[in-house]
Amino acid sequence: MESGKTKRSGTVIFSAYERGAAIKKALSLSRNDILFELKNSGLKGRGGAGFPTATKWMLTAAAVSDKKYLICNADEGEPGTFKDRVLLIEYPELVFDAMVVGGYTIGADEGIVYLRGEYEYLIDSLNDYLEEMRKDNLLGENILGKNGFNFDIKIFLGEGAYVCGEETALIESLEGQRGEARNRPPYPVNTGYLGKPTCVNNVETLATISHIIVKGSEWYKQFGSDKSKGTKLFSISGDCERPGVYELEWGTKISEVLELVGAKDAKAVQVGGASGICLNSSQFDRTLAYEDIPTGGSIIIFNKSRNMLKVLKNFMEFFVEESCGQCTPCRIGNVKLLEGIKMIEENKFTFKQINKLKELAETMKIASKCGLGQSSPNPFLSILENFKDEIFNHSGGGSYA
Amino acid sequence: MRRNNNVRAPESQKPLKIDIAENPEDLGAMINIEINEKKVSVPMGTTILQACRQNQVHIPTLCHHDDLCIAGVCRVCVVEVEGMKTLQAACSFPITSPIKIKTTSPRVRRARKNILDLLLSEHYGECYACVRNNNCELQALAKEYGVDHYNFGHIEKPKFRVDNSSYAVVRDMNKCILCKRCVRTCIDLQEVGVLEAINRGEATYIGTFFDKPLADVICINCGQCINRCPTGALHANDPRDEIWAAIDDPTKHVIIQTAPSPRAAIGEEFGLEPGHSLTGEMNTALRRIGFDAVFDTNFAADLTVMEEGTELLLRLHKLLVEGNTDVAIPQFTSCSPGWVKYLEHFYPDFINHLSSAKSPQQMFGAVLKTFYPKIKNIDPANIVTVAVMPCAAKKFECNRPEMTDSGFKDIDYGLTTRELAQMIKEAGIYLPELPKSEFDDPFGDASGAGLIFGATGGVMEAALRTVLELVTGEKIENIFENAEIKAVRGFEGIRYAEIPITKVGPVPDLISHLFKDFKWLEGVTLKVAVAHGTANAKKVLEDIKNGGKFSECQFIEFMACPGGCLGGGGQPIPTNAEIRRKRAEAIYKEERTLNYRKSHENPKLIRLYNEFLTDGPCGSISYKLLHTTYTKRGSFIV
Amino acid sequence: MFVEEKTGLIEEIDKLVAKYGNTRSSLLPILHEIQKKYRYISDFAQQEIAKRLKIHPVEVYSVISFYSFLNSEPKGRNLVRICKSIVCDMKGKDAIVKALERELGIKIGETTPDKKITLEYLNCMGLCDHAPAMAINDRVYTDLTPEKAVELVNNIK
């Protein structure tokens, strides 16, 4: 399928970048300078949770330990998300350079890329790329002549578990365990992989950092909205003419996105993948930004022919399978929500039951152990709310094909 | 921080399991928090659950267990922490900053109720047809939350076949709520590693390697998982029906022997606080139930001490006098069948260290179907032997094919404390109000040494009392105050003691056929150790393998269960360190009141040697009836 | 299992343990390679791995059962996996599955009687912009039609 680089252009991530530039620049700066730049940029984690990246790095840097780890979370499993695939194929330098910068900043000498098993076909080219970096002393010992700074990166392959995108489940998986999220606190920045301080960053977060280091936080801050600085990669798919990965500034309206990708007949947009929320056409003027709709960047478009209950069913089937199964709300709750959908499908429900399930969904959001169970009720709640006419009154709704 | 790559639970979460020290300041700063608007101060690192319990705020729990590392999976203990978007599991949240906690807000109540409803929807079966009826944590929670209907439906058909392949433990996964206490017990607490979660998501269940029946994997039958299961998903293989049938059969002479630990704990099944011995009451109850004879396993424990102690002296003699370096020293105790099977599986090369002496249960069985029918003039074929044990593994032990030295199955049924309590209730008896009565002869008047077998260190103490007195000729009371050897008592996981033998006496009559004198023991320092819980046993064995200090011991007591027999897998549920401590206190307290404190002083034991085991301890008759062999099982699962 | 097979497997495991180390963190990489070579991880292999990593066999079994790409029972020589997540579903996954089922004479989740092909579902492969997508062993194929999918599967040797 994809080979070589397609021509992309974008304001930040897809802007020009010279391999190794961020490492060079970073090694000329103090750790505090780097942390300041990051903090000033306002960058938040791009995986979806939106935790301030500078804080994560500072906490890991501040942790006292003989050994620390920097982990790149490339376990992109959210249905409708594929930006990390594009980054790793086309822009590995952005990701790996930032890992080296991160290692330098937080004091780690080992970087691990947790690559989802579904992307195994990328592993050879990535390893080749790392080998190139080693040749050029962008990895290895005394990187670029910086005495005492050693850093190397290895790639660890996932084995097909969506939940391992959750950082503590990912760490468990790295340790050879079932991918079950840990109790937090303690947080990985203190007690992470093998009990050592560990910083876990999303692929896109790292790619962005490389640009911020080279071009500065002030440059980065000129993009985006008031409260959400910079740009974001969006994986756009579904009923549109031009699906793909787009770099857009924070603050872009849904309607603008639809225009851009040629989605003429959209009735629904799922933002944030299966665990995100589903908007109807009356909400298309809302904006993609931390202050309005925060997202990891998946946008799935549904046209007027789609049956939203079937869409919801697909999502819930996904969660029933992909829940790790350790905590009660997520393990059984998702099953109950799916049963509710089947009840609606067969027209064998009462609104009392549906309301009880909505209450259950709220419980799952606050009582589940990790982000999976806390977000899996989102499509259930938003689709039942935003498409209630279609679902409960059977007025519209076609089939998939 | 201590690192160990072999623990299943995340190491990072282990420090969360903190004990409240006597001086909380030692743990670091005290932190001022608010629980339901009440200001309190707790040591840094205390979990919210501990903080609430210390302040009489009740938090429901299911996956949490005081003996186990934290899981944080059932989520019924969720509370609100001000400033946090989601609810937090009280059991796993360490307090490190001045937080404000709400334990009964509407969000919390709704969440707990919903979670409980979810668990109930998947929990198959009816409470009144369950072994844990009235002692089930899920049922109790349902009552606490006033559940009167199923909000999310209720599973109508069982999903799993009940696994009753094992003599000891029955697994009914239809009742499992996936709290993983059994997993944490098996892997972390006992380090046996039979149970783990299989699959993920909706399909998750607790299973064995390749879903093999429990009898075919390396289960040691300790039953610790049963003691910690909050529901009826795990229970012991119950022989009550067969025992009732034997009692009802007039041609059968049904004998029951009772081990020390059940009597120290059975009161708990009748609502008493832990720590009440009901020895005499139990004897009365057993007669009322219809047992033809009620014997004290402690008598057989005295026999075990004699045989095992003599065996130790013989091994030492071989090594020190005959210069036979092949003799396996240290000698390991062999009365805990869970421990024996653990060794057979995981350290088969060590089985020659195991004392060949049978456990008291099995020694008694062999005597009850040989000596006893002879003096009573009963056909041994009509004798049915039942053993009340605190133990699940005893059910397996009595079914070992080698345990038939009497020509019959030496012990027919192993009955747990819980099952006996059930029989007593079925007979319409309220145990605590019964009058007391004595054990039957010819095996009454057992010594206190036999009684303390119930607590970890007890076998060692009993053996030391006898061995030291036989060897030195000195009254043990002159060496240890009150004959209490405190160094081997307590609940420390592994204990070690050195006892120098400074003088020796003449060889007593009972073993004079084996030794000319004890001069060769003069100046020897007896090094002994005690380990309880197989995880601790593993540490000692690894140390011996590596030539550490335990390899220099002469004698080591091992018990499969934490706390020894009193914490056995057949004991009343629940269990925790406090309960085990109280049971131990009850045993030691009762011991002080007994006429005889040393096995070799037991007059009925001496009679047995005089009349039946006529060539003495470790003689040919006792070798035939009271000693056994072991199997190198290995840990490969076929 | 024949003795030679066992010896071969043990050699392989020893090699992998030497390569990745004998700590539990090596478990997934070791399982991955065994899976790749033998197409499943037998009970014998699991116990040998457990022994070397000093963990319990049931823990290895548990981990394998957790992850979609690891299995304890043998599958076909070729693994055809069709993405069933939302976008591929919308874009015609059902038609592709029906065509493959018809062509191979098996249902999804089954293996052909000659053990050549196992047909399975897979959750999102991250190819939603080129849906529908499927994977044949390590290679992925996108923008499928039923016709194209059948042709690809028929080309498997």
Short mmCIF file of N, CA and C in Angstrom, two decimals, chain C residues 41-97:
data_model
loop_
_atom_site.label_atom_id
_atom_site.label_comp_id
_atom_site.label_asym_id
_atom_site.label_seq_id
_atom_site.Cartn_x
_atom_site.Cartn_y
_atom_site.Cartn_z
N ILE C 41 1.14 -21.19 20.22
CA ILE C 41 2.08 -21.44 21.31
C ILE C 41 1.52 -22.62 22.11
N SER C 42 2.16 -23.75 21.96
CA SER C 42 1.63 -24.99 22.54
C SER C 42 1.76 -24.99 24.06
N ASP C 43 1.05 -25.92 24.70
CA ASP C 43 1.14 -26.00 26.16
C ASP C 43 2.57 -26.34 26.58
N PHE C 44 3.23 -27.13 25.78
CA PHE C 44 4.62 -27.45 26.08
C PHE C 44 5.49 -26.19 26.01
N ALA C 45 5.33 -25.44 24.92
CA ALA C 45 6.11 -24.21 24.76
C ALA C 45 5.82 -23.24 25.91
N GLN C 46 4.57 -23.14 26.29
CA GLN C 46 4.20 -22.20 27.35
C GLN C 46 4.89 -22.56 28.67
N GLN C 47 4.94 -23.86 28.94
CA GLN C 47 5.58 -24.27 30.21
C GLN C 47 7.09 -24.07 30.17
N GLU C 48 7.67 -24.32 29.00
CA GLU C 48 9.11 -24.11 28.89
C GLU C 48 9.46 -22.63 29.04
N ILE C 49 8.63 -21.79 28.44
CA ILE C 49 8.87 -20.35 28.56
C ILE C 49 8.70 -19.92 30.01
N ALA C 50 7.62 -20.39 30.63
CA ALA C 50 7.35 -20.03 32.03
C ALA C 50 8.54 -20.40 32.92
N LYS C 51 9.05 -21.60 32.70
CA LYS C 51 10.16 -22.07 33.52
C LYS C 51 11.35 -21.12 33.42
N ARG C 52 11.65 -20.70 32.18
CA ARG C 52 12.83 -19.85 31.97
C ARG C 52 12.63 -18.44 32.49
N LEU C 53 11.41 -17.96 32.46
CA LEU C 53 11.16 -16.60 32.97
C LEU C 53 10.77 -16.63 34.44
N LYS C 54 10.80 -17.82 35.04
CA LYS C 54 10.45 -17.99 36.46
C LYS C 54 9.06 -17.44 36.77
N ILE C 55 8.11 -17.76 35.90
CA ILE C 55 6.73 -17.42 36.20
C ILE C 55 5.91 -18.70 36.09
N HIS C 56 4.64 -18.62 36.46
CA HIS C 56 3.81 -19.82 36.44
C HIS C 56 3.22 -20.04 35.04
N PRO C 57 3.11 -21.27 34.62
CA PRO C 57 2.54 -21.54 33.29
C PRO C 57 1.19 -20.86 33.09
N VAL C 58 0.37 -20.84 34.13
CA VAL C 58 -0.96 -20.25 33.96
C VAL C 58 -0.86 -18.76 33.65
N GLU C 59 0.22 -18.14 34.09
CA GLU C 59 0.40 -16.72 33.78
C GLU C 59 0.68 -16.53 32.29
N VAL C 60 1.44 -17.45 31.73
CA VAL C 60 1.71 -17.38 30.29
C VAL C 60 0.41 -17.61 29.52
N TYR C 61 -0.32 -18.61 29.96
CA TYR C 61 -1.61 -18.92 29.31
C TYR C 61 -2.55 -17.73 29.40
N SER C 62 -2.56 -17.11 30.57
CA SER C 62 -3.42 -15.95 30.80
C SER C 62 -3.05 -14.80 29.86
N VAL C 63 -1.78 -14.53 29.75
CA VAL C 63 -1.33 -13.44 28.88
C VAL C 63 -1.68 -13.74 27.42
N ILE C 64 -1.45 -14.96 27.01
CA ILE C 64 -1.77 -15.32 25.61
C ILE C 64 -3.26 -15.14 25.35
N SER C 65 -4.08 -15.54 26.32
CA SER C 65 -5.52 -15.44 26.11
C SER C 65 -5.99 -13.99 26.09
N PHE C 66 -5.19 -13.11 26.66
CA PHE C 66 -5.58 -11.70 26.72
C PHE C 66 -5.42 -11.02 25.36
N TYR C 67 -4.35 -11.36 24.67
CA TYR C 67 -4.01 -10.64 23.44
C TYR C 67 -4.57 -11.34 22.20
N SER C 68 -5.16 -10.54 21.32
CA SER C 68 -5.81 -11.10 20.13
C SER C 68 -4.86 -11.84 19.21
N PHE C 69 -3.61 -11.41 19.16
CA PHE C 69 -2.72 -11.97 18.16
C PHE C 69 -1.95 -13.19 18.64
N LEU C 70 -2.21 -13.61 19.84
CA LEU C 70 -1.51 -14.80 20.35
C LEU C 70 -2.55 -15.89 20.57
N ASN C 71 -2.20 -17.11 20.24
CA ASN C 71 -3.15 -18.18 20.50
C ASN C 71 -2.48 -19.48 20.94
N SER C 72 -3.24 -20.22 21.72
CA SER C 72 -2.74 -21.47 22.31
C SER C 72 -3.09 -22.68 21.45
N GLU C 73 -3.96 -22.49 20.47
CA GLU C 73 -4.35 -23.60 19.62
C GLU C 73 -3.93 -23.26 18.19
N PRO C 74 -3.55 -24.28 17.43
CA PRO C 74 -3.10 -23.99 16.07
C PRO C 74 -4.20 -23.43 15.18
N LYS C 75 -3.80 -22.56 14.29
CA LYS C 75 -4.73 -22.04 13.29
C LYS C 75 -4.23 -22.47 11.91
N GLY C 76 -4.88 -21.97 10.87
CA GLY C 76 -4.46 -22.32 9.52
C GLY C 76 -3.08 -21.74 9.20
N ARG C 77 -2.48 -22.22 8.09
CA ARG C 77 -1.15 -21.73 7.74
C ARG C 77 -1.16 -20.25 7.35
N ASN C 78 -2.31 -19.81 6.86
CA ASN C 78 -2.44 -18.40 6.50
C ASN C 78 -3.60 -17.80 7.26
N LEU C 79 -3.38 -16.60 7.74
CA LEU C 79 -4.39 -15.94 8.54
C LEU C 79 -4.96 -14.78 7.73
N VAL C 80 -6.23 -14.87 7.42
CA VAL C 80 -6.91 -13.78 6.70
C VAL C 80 -7.81 -13.07 7.70
N ARG C 81 -7.50 -11.81 7.95
CA ARG C 81 -8.24 -11.07 8.97
C ARG C 81 -8.89 -9.84 8.36
N ILE C 82 -10.18 -9.75 8.55
CA ILE C 82 -10.94 -8.65 7.96
C ILE C 82 -11.33 -7.67 9.05
N CYS C 83 -11.06 -6.40 8.81
CA CYS C 83 -11.39 -5.39 9.81
C CYS C 83 -12.89 -5.24 9.91
N LYS C 84 -13.40 -5.23 11.14
CA LYS C 84 -14.84 -5.11 11.32
C LYS C 84 -15.22 -3.81 12.01
N SER C 85 -14.24 -2.94 12.22
CA SER C 85 -14.59 -1.72 12.94
C SER C 85 -15.39 -0.78 12.04
N ILE C 86 -15.85 0.29 12.63
CA ILE C 86 -16.96 1.05 12.09
C ILE C 86 -16.80 1.44 10.62
N VAL C 87 -15.65 2.00 10.23
CA VAL C 87 -15.56 2.54 8.87
C VAL C 87 -15.53 1.40 7.84
N CYS C 88 -14.75 0.36 8.12
CA CYS C 88 -14.73 -0.78 7.21
C CYS C 88 -16.12 -1.42 7.14
N ASP C 89 -16.80 -1.41 8.28
CA ASP C 89 -18.15 -1.96 8.33
C ASP C 89 -19.07 -1.17 7.40
N MET C 90 -18.96 0.16 7.49
CA MET C 90 -19.78 1.02 6.63
C MET C 90 -19.45 0.84 5.15
N LYS C 91 -18.18 0.58 4.91
CA LYS C 91 -17.72 0.58 3.52
C LYS C 91 -17.78 -0.80 2.87
N GLY C 92 -18.49 -1.71 3.46
CA GLY C 92 -18.73 -2.95 2.74
C GLY C 92 -18.04 -4.19 3.25
N LYS C 93 -17.67 -4.19 4.52
CA LYS C 93 -17.04 -5.37 5.10
C LYS C 93 -17.92 -6.62 4.95
N ASP C 94 -19.22 -6.45 5.16
CA ASP C 94 -20.11 -7.62 5.12
C ASP C 94 -20.06 -8.34 3.78
N ALA C 95 -20.06 -7.55 2.72
CA ALA C 95 -20.03 -8.14 1.38
C ALA C 95 -18.73 -8.90 1.16
N ILE C 96 -17.65 -8.35 1.69
CA ILE C 96 -16.35 -9.01 1.54
C ILE C 96 -16.33 -10.34 2.31
N VAL C 97 -16.83 -10.28 3.53
CA VAL C 97 -16.84 -11.49 4.34
C VAL C 97 -17.71 -12.56 3.68
#
